[in-house]
PDB file of C-alpha atoms in Angstrom:
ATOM      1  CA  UNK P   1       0.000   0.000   0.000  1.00 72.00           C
ATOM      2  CA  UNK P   2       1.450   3.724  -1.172  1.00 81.00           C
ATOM      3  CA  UNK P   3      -0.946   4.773   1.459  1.00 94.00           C
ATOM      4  CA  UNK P   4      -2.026   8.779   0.214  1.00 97.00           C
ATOM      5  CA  UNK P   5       0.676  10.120  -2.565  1.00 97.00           C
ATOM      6  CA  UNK P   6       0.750  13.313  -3.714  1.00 97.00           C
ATOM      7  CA  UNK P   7       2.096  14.857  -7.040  1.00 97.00           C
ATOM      8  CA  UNK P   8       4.319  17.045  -7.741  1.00 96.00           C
ATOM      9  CA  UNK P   9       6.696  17.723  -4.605  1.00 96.00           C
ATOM     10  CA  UNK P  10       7.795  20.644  -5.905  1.00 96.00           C
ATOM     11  CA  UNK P  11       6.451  23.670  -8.222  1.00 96.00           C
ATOM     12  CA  UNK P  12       7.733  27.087  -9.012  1.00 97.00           C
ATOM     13  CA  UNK P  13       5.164  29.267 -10.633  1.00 96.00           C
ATOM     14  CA  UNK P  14       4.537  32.791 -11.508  1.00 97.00           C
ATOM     15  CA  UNK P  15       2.228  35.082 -10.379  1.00 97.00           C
ATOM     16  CA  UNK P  16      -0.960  34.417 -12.576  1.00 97.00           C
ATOM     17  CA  UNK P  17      -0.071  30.708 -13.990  1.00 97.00           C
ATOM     18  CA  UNK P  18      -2.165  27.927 -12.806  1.00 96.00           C
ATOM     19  CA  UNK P  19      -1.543  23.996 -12.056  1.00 95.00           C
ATOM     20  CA  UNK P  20      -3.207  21.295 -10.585  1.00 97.00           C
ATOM     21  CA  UNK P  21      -2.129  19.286  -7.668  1.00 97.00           C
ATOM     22  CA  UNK P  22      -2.770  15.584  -7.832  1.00 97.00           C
ATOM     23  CA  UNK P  23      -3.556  13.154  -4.659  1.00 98.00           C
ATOM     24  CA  UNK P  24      -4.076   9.585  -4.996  1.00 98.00           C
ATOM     25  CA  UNK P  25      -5.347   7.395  -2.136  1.00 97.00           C
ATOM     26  CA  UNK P  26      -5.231   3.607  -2.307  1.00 96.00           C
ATOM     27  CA  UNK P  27      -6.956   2.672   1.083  1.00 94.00           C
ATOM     28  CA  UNK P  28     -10.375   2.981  -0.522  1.00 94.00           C
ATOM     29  CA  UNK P  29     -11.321   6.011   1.921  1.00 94.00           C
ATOM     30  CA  UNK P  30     -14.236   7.636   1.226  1.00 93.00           C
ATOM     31  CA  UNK P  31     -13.198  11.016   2.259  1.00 94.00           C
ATOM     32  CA  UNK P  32     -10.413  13.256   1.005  1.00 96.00           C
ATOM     33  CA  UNK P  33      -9.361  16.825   2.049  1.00 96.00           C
ATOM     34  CA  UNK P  34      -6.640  19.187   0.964  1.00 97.00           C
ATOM     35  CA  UNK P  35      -4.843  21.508   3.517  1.00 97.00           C
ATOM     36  CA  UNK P  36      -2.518  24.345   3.622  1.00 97.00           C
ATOM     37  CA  UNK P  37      -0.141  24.606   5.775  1.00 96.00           C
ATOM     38  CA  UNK P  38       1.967  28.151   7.020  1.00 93.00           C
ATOM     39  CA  UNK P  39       4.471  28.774   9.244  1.00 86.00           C
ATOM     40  CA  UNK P  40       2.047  29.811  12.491  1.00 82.00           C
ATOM     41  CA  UNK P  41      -1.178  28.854  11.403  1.00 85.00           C
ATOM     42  CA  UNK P  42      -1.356  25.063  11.566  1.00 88.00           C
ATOM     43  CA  UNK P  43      -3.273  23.076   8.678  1.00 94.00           C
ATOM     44  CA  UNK P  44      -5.974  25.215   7.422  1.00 95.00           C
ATOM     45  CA  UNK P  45      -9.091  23.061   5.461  1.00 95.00           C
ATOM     46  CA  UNK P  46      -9.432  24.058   2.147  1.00 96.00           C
ATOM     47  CA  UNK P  47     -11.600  21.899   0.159  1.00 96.00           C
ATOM     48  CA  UNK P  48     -12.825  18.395   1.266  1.00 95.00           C
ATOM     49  CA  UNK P  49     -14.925  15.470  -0.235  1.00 95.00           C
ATOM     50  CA  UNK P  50     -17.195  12.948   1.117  1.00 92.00           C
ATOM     51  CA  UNK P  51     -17.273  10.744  -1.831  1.00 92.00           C
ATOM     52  CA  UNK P  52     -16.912  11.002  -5.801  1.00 93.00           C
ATOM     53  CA  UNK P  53     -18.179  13.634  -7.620  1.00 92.00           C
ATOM     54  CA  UNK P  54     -18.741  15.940  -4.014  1.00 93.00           C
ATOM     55  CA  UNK P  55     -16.628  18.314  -3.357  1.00 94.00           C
ATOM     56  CA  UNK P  56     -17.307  21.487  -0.128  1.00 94.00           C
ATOM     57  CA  UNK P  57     -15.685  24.008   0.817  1.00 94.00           C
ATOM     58  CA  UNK P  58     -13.406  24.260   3.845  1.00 93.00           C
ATOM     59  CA  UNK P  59     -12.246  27.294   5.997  1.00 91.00           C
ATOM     60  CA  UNK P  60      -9.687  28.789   3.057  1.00 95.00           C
ATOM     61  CA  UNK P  61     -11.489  28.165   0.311  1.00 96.00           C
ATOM     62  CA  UNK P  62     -10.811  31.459  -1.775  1.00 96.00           C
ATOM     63  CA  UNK P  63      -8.827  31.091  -5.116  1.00 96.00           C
ATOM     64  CA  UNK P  64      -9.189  27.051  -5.381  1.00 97.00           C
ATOM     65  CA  UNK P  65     -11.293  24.487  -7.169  1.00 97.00           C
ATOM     66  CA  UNK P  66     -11.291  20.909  -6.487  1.00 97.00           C
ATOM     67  CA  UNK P  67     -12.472  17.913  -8.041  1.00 97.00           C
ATOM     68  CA  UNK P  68     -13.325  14.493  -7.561  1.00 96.00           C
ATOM     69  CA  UNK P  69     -13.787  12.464 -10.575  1.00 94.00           C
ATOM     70  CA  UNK P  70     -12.838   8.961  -8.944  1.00 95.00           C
ATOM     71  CA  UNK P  71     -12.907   7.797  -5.791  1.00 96.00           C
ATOM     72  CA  UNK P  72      -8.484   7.385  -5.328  1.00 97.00           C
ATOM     73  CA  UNK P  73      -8.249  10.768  -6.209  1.00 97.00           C
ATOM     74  CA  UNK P  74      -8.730  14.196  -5.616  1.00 98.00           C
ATOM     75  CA  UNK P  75      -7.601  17.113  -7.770  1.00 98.00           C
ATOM     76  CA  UNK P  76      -6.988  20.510  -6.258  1.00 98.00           C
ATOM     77  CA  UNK P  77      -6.453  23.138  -9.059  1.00 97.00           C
ATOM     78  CA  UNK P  78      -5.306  26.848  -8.757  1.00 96.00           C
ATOM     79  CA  UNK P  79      -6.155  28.921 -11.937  1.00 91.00           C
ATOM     80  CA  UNK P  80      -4.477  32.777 -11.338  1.00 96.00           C
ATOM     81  CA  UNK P  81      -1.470  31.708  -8.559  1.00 96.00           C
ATOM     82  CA  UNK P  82      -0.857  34.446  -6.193  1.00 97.00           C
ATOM     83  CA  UNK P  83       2.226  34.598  -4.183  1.00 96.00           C
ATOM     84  CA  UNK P  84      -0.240  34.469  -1.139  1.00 96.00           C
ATOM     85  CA  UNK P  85      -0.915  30.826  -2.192  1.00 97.00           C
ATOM     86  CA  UNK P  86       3.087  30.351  -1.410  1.00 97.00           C
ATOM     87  CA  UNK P  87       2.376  27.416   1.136  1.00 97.00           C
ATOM     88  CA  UNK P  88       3.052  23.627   1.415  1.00 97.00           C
ATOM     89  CA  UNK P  89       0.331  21.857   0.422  1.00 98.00           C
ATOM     90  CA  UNK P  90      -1.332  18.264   1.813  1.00 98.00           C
ATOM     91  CA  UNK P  91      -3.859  15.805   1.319  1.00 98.00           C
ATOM     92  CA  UNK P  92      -5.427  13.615   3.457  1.00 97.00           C
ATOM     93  CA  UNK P  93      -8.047  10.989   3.558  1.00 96.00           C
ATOM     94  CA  UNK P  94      -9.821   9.155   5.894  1.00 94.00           C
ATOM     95  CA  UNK P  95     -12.602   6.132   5.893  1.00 91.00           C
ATOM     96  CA  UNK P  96     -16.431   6.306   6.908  1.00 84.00           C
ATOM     97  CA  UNK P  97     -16.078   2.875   8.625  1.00 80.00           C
ATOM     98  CA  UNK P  98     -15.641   2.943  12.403  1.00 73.00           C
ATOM     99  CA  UNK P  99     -15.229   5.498  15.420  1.00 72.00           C
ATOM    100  CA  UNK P 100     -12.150   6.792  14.270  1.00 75.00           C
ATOM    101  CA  UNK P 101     -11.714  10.257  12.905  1.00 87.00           C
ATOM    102  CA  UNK P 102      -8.185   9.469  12.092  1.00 92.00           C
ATOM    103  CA  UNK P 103      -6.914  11.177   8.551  1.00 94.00           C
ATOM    104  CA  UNK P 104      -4.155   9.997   6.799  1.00 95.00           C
ATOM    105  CA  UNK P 105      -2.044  12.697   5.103  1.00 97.00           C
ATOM    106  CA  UNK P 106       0.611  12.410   1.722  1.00 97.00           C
ATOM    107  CA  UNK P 107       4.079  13.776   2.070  1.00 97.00           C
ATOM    108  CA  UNK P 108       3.171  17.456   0.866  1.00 97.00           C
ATOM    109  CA  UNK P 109       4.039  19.369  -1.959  1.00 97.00           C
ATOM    110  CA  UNK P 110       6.047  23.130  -1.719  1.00 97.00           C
ATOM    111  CA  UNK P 111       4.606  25.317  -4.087  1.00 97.00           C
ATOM    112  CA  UNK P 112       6.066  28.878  -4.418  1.00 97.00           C
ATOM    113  CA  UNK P 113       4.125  31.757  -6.567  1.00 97.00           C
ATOM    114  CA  UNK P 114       7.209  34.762  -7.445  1.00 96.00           C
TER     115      UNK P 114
ATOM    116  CA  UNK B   1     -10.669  33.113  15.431  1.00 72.00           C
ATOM    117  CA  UNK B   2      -8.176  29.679  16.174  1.00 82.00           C
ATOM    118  CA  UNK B   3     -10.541  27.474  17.938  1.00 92.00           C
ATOM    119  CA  UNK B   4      -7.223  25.045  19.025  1.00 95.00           C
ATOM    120  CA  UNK B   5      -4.507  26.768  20.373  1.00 95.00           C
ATOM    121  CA  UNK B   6      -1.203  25.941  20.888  1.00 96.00           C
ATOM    122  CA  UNK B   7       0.338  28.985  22.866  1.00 92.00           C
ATOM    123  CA  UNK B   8       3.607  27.407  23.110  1.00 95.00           C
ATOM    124  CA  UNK B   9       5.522  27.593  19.582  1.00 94.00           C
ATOM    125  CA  UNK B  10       8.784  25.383  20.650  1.00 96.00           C
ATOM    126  CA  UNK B  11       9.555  23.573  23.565  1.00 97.00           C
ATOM    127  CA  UNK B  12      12.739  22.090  24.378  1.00 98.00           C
ATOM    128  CA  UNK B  13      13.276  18.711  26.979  1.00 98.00           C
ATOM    129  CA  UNK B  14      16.224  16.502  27.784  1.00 98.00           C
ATOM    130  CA  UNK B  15      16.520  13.511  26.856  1.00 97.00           C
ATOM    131  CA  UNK B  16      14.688  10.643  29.363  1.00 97.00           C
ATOM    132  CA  UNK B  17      12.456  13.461  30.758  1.00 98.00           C
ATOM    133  CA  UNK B  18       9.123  13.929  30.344  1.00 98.00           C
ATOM    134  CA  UNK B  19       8.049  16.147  27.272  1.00 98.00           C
ATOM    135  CA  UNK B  20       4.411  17.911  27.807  1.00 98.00           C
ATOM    136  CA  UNK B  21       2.438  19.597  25.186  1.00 98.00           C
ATOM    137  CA  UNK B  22      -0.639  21.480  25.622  1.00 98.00           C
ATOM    138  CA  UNK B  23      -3.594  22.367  23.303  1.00 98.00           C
ATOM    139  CA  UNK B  24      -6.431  24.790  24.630  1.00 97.00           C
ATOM    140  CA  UNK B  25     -10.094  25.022  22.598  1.00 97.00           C
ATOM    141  CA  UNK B  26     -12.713  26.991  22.598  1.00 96.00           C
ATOM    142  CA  UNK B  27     -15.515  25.426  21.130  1.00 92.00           C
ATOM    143  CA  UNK B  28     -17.918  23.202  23.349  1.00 92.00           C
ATOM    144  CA  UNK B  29     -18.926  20.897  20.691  1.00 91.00           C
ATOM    145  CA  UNK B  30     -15.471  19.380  20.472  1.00 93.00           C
ATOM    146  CA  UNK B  31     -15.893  15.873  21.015  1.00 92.00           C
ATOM    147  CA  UNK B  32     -13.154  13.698  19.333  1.00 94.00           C
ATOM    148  CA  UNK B  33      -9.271  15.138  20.094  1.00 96.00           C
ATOM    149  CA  UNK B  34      -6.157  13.627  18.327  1.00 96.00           C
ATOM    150  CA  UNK B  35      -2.190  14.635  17.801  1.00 98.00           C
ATOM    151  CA  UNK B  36      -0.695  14.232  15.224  1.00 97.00           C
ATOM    152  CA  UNK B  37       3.301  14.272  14.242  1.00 98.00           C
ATOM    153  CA  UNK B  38       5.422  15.526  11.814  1.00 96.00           C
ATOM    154  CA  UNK B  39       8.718  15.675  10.661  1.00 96.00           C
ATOM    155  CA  UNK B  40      10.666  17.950   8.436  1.00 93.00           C
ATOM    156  CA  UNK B  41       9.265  17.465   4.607  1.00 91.00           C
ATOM    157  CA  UNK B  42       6.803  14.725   5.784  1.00 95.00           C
ATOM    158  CA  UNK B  43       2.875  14.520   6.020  1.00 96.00           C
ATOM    159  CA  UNK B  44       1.820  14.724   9.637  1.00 97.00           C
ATOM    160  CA  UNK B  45       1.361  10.966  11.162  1.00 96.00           C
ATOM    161  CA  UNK B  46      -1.353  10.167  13.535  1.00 96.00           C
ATOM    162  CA  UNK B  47      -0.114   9.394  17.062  1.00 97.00           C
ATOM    163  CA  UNK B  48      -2.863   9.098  19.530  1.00 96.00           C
ATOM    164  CA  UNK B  49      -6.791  10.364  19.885  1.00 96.00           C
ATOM    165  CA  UNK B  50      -8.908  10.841  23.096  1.00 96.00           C
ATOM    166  CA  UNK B  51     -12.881  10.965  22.914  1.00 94.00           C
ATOM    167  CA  UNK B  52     -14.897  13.230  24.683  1.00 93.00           C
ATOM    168  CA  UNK B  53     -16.481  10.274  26.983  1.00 94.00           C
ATOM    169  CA  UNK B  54     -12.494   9.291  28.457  1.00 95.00           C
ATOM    170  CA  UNK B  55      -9.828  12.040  30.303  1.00 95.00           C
ATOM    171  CA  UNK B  56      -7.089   9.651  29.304  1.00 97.00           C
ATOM    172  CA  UNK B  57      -5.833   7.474  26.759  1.00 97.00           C
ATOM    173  CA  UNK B  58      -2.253   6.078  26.999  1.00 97.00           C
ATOM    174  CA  UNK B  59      -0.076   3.563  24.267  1.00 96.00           C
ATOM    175  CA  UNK B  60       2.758   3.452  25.293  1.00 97.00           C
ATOM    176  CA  UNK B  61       5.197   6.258  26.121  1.00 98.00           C
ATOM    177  CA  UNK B  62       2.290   8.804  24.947  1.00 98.00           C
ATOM    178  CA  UNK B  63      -0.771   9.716  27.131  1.00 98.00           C
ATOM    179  CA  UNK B  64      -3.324  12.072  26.090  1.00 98.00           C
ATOM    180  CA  UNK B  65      -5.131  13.958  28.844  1.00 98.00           C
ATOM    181  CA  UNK B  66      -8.356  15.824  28.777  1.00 98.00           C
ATOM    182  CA  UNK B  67      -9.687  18.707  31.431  1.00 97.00           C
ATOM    183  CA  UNK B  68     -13.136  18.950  29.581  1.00 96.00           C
ATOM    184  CA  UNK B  69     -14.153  21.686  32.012  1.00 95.00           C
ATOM    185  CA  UNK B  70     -10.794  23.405  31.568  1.00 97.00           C
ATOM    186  CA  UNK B  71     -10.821  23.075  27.732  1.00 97.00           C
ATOM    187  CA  UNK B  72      -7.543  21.746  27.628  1.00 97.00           C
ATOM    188  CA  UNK B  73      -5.667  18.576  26.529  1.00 97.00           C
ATOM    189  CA  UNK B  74      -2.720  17.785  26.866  1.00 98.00           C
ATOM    190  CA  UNK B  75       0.015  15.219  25.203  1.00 98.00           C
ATOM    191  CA  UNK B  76       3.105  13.739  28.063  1.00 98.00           C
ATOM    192  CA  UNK B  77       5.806  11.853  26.029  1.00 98.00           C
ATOM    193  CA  UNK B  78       7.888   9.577  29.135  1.00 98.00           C
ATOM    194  CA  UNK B  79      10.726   8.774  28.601  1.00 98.00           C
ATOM    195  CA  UNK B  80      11.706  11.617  25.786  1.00 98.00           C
ATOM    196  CA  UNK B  81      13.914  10.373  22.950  1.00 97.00           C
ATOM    197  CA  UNK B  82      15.885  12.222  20.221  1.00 96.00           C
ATOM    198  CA  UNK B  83      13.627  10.464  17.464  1.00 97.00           C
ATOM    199  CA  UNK B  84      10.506  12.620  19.287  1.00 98.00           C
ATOM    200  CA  UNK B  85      12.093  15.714  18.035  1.00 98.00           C
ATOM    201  CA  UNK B  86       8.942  16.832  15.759  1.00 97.00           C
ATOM    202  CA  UNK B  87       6.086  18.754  15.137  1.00 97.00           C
ATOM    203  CA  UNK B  88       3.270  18.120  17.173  1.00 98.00           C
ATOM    204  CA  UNK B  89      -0.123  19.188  16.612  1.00 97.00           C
ATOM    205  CA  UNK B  90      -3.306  19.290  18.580  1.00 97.00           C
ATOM    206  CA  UNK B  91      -6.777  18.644  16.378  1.00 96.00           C
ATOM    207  CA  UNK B  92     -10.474  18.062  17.063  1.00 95.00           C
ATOM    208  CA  UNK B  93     -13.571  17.390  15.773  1.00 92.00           C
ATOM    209  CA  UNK B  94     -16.566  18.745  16.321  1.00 88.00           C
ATOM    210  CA  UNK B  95     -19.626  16.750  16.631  1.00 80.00           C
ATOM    211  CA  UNK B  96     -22.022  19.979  14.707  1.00 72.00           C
ATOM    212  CA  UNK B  97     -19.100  19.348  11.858  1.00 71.00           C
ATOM    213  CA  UNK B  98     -18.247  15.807  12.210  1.00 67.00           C
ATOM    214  CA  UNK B  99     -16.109  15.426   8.309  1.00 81.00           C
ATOM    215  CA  UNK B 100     -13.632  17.954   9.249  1.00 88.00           C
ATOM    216  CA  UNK B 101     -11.084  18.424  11.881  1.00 93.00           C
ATOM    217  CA  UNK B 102      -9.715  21.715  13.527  1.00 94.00           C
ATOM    218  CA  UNK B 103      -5.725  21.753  13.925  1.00 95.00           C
ATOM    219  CA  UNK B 104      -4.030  24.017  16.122  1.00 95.00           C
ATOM    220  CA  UNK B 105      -0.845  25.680  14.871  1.00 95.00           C
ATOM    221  CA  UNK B 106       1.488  23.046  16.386  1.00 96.00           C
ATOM    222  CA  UNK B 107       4.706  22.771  18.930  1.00 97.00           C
ATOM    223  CA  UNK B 108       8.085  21.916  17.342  1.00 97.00           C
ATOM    224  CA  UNK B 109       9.362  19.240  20.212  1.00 98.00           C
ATOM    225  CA  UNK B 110      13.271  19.387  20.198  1.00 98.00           C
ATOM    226  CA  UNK B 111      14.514  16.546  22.807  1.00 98.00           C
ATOM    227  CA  UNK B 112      18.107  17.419  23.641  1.00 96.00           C
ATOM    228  CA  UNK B 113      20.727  14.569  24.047  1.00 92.00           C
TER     229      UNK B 113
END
């Protein structure tokens, strides 16, 4: 199991450019979210899902879209980067099944808007 | 408004003591509470959750501790090793809001030899 992997690891862009940010989960979770992360503030929610094709909003939503085409993954697209979306980026994913509100994050990826 | 607090940014412990982290909250409907760790250019790694029901859960060399009327938790690490020196942060979920969790903005745990 790869567990939750995220791609890329790294990305440079300018101000204005836009990429998308692929996670892939292989636990079968039904959930998936995609945090920020900056130096004082902790993980901040941006968008989560609670199964294929749903997608909501999270505390930081502002400037992202996110989609959820298949269940393994979840796509989390910037269109016009700002360098206030300089952050390190993660997904996580957790299952419905039990009492245990446990999520399961990816390694990150860096992404810096000049 | 943070809703999980860490107040303490860094902490620093020597090595075989005990290492204690706290986490404050504000919001009542906080029922689930886990930490989490994380290394440098990792994901964070779950480590250890408390409900609402318990004011302690222990594995191991962790145990989480909860003063519900206080609004505090708090994580003791005993005996402190090197390999603790991490990130830790405090999260909960709220039972009006039950997908999502609430981090606080973490304690970097440096465990001196």
């Amino acid at each position: 199991n790869a567990g939750v992997t995220q791609t890329p690891k790294f990305r440079v862009l300018k101000t204005g450019q836009s990429m998308t940010l692929l996670c892939a989960q292989d636990m079968n979770h039904e959930y998936m979210y995609w945090y920020r992360q900056d130096p004082g503030m902790g993980l901040r929610l941006i968008h989560y899902s609670v199964g294929e094709g749903t997608t909501a909003k999270g505390e930081v939503p502002d400037g992202y879209n996110v989609s959820r085409l298949k269940k393994q993954n979840f796509l989390l697209g910037l269109e016009s980067a700002a360098p206030s979306q300089t952050s390190v980026y993660f997904c996580a994913s957790r299952t419905l099944r039990g009492h245990s509100y446990e999520q399961y994050f990816g390694p990150g990826t860096r992404l810096t808007v000049t | 408004d943070q809703q999980v607090k860490q107040n303490s940014p860094s902490l620093s412990v020597q090595e075989g003591r005990i290492s204690i982290l706290n986490c404050d909250y504000t919001n009542s409907m906080f029922d689930y509470f886990l930490w989490y760790k994380k290394y440098p250019a990792e994901g964070p790694t779950f480590l250890i959750s408390i409900s609402s029901i318990k004011d302690k859960n222990e594995d191991g060399r962790f145990t989480v501790f909860l003063n519900k009327s206080a609004k505090h938790l708090s994580l003791h690490i005993v005996p402190s090793q090197p390999g603790d020196s991490a990130v830790y942060f405090c999260a909960a979920r709220s039972s009006g809001s039950a997908r999502q969790l609430t981090f606080g903005s973490g304690t970097q745990l440096t465990v001196l030899p």
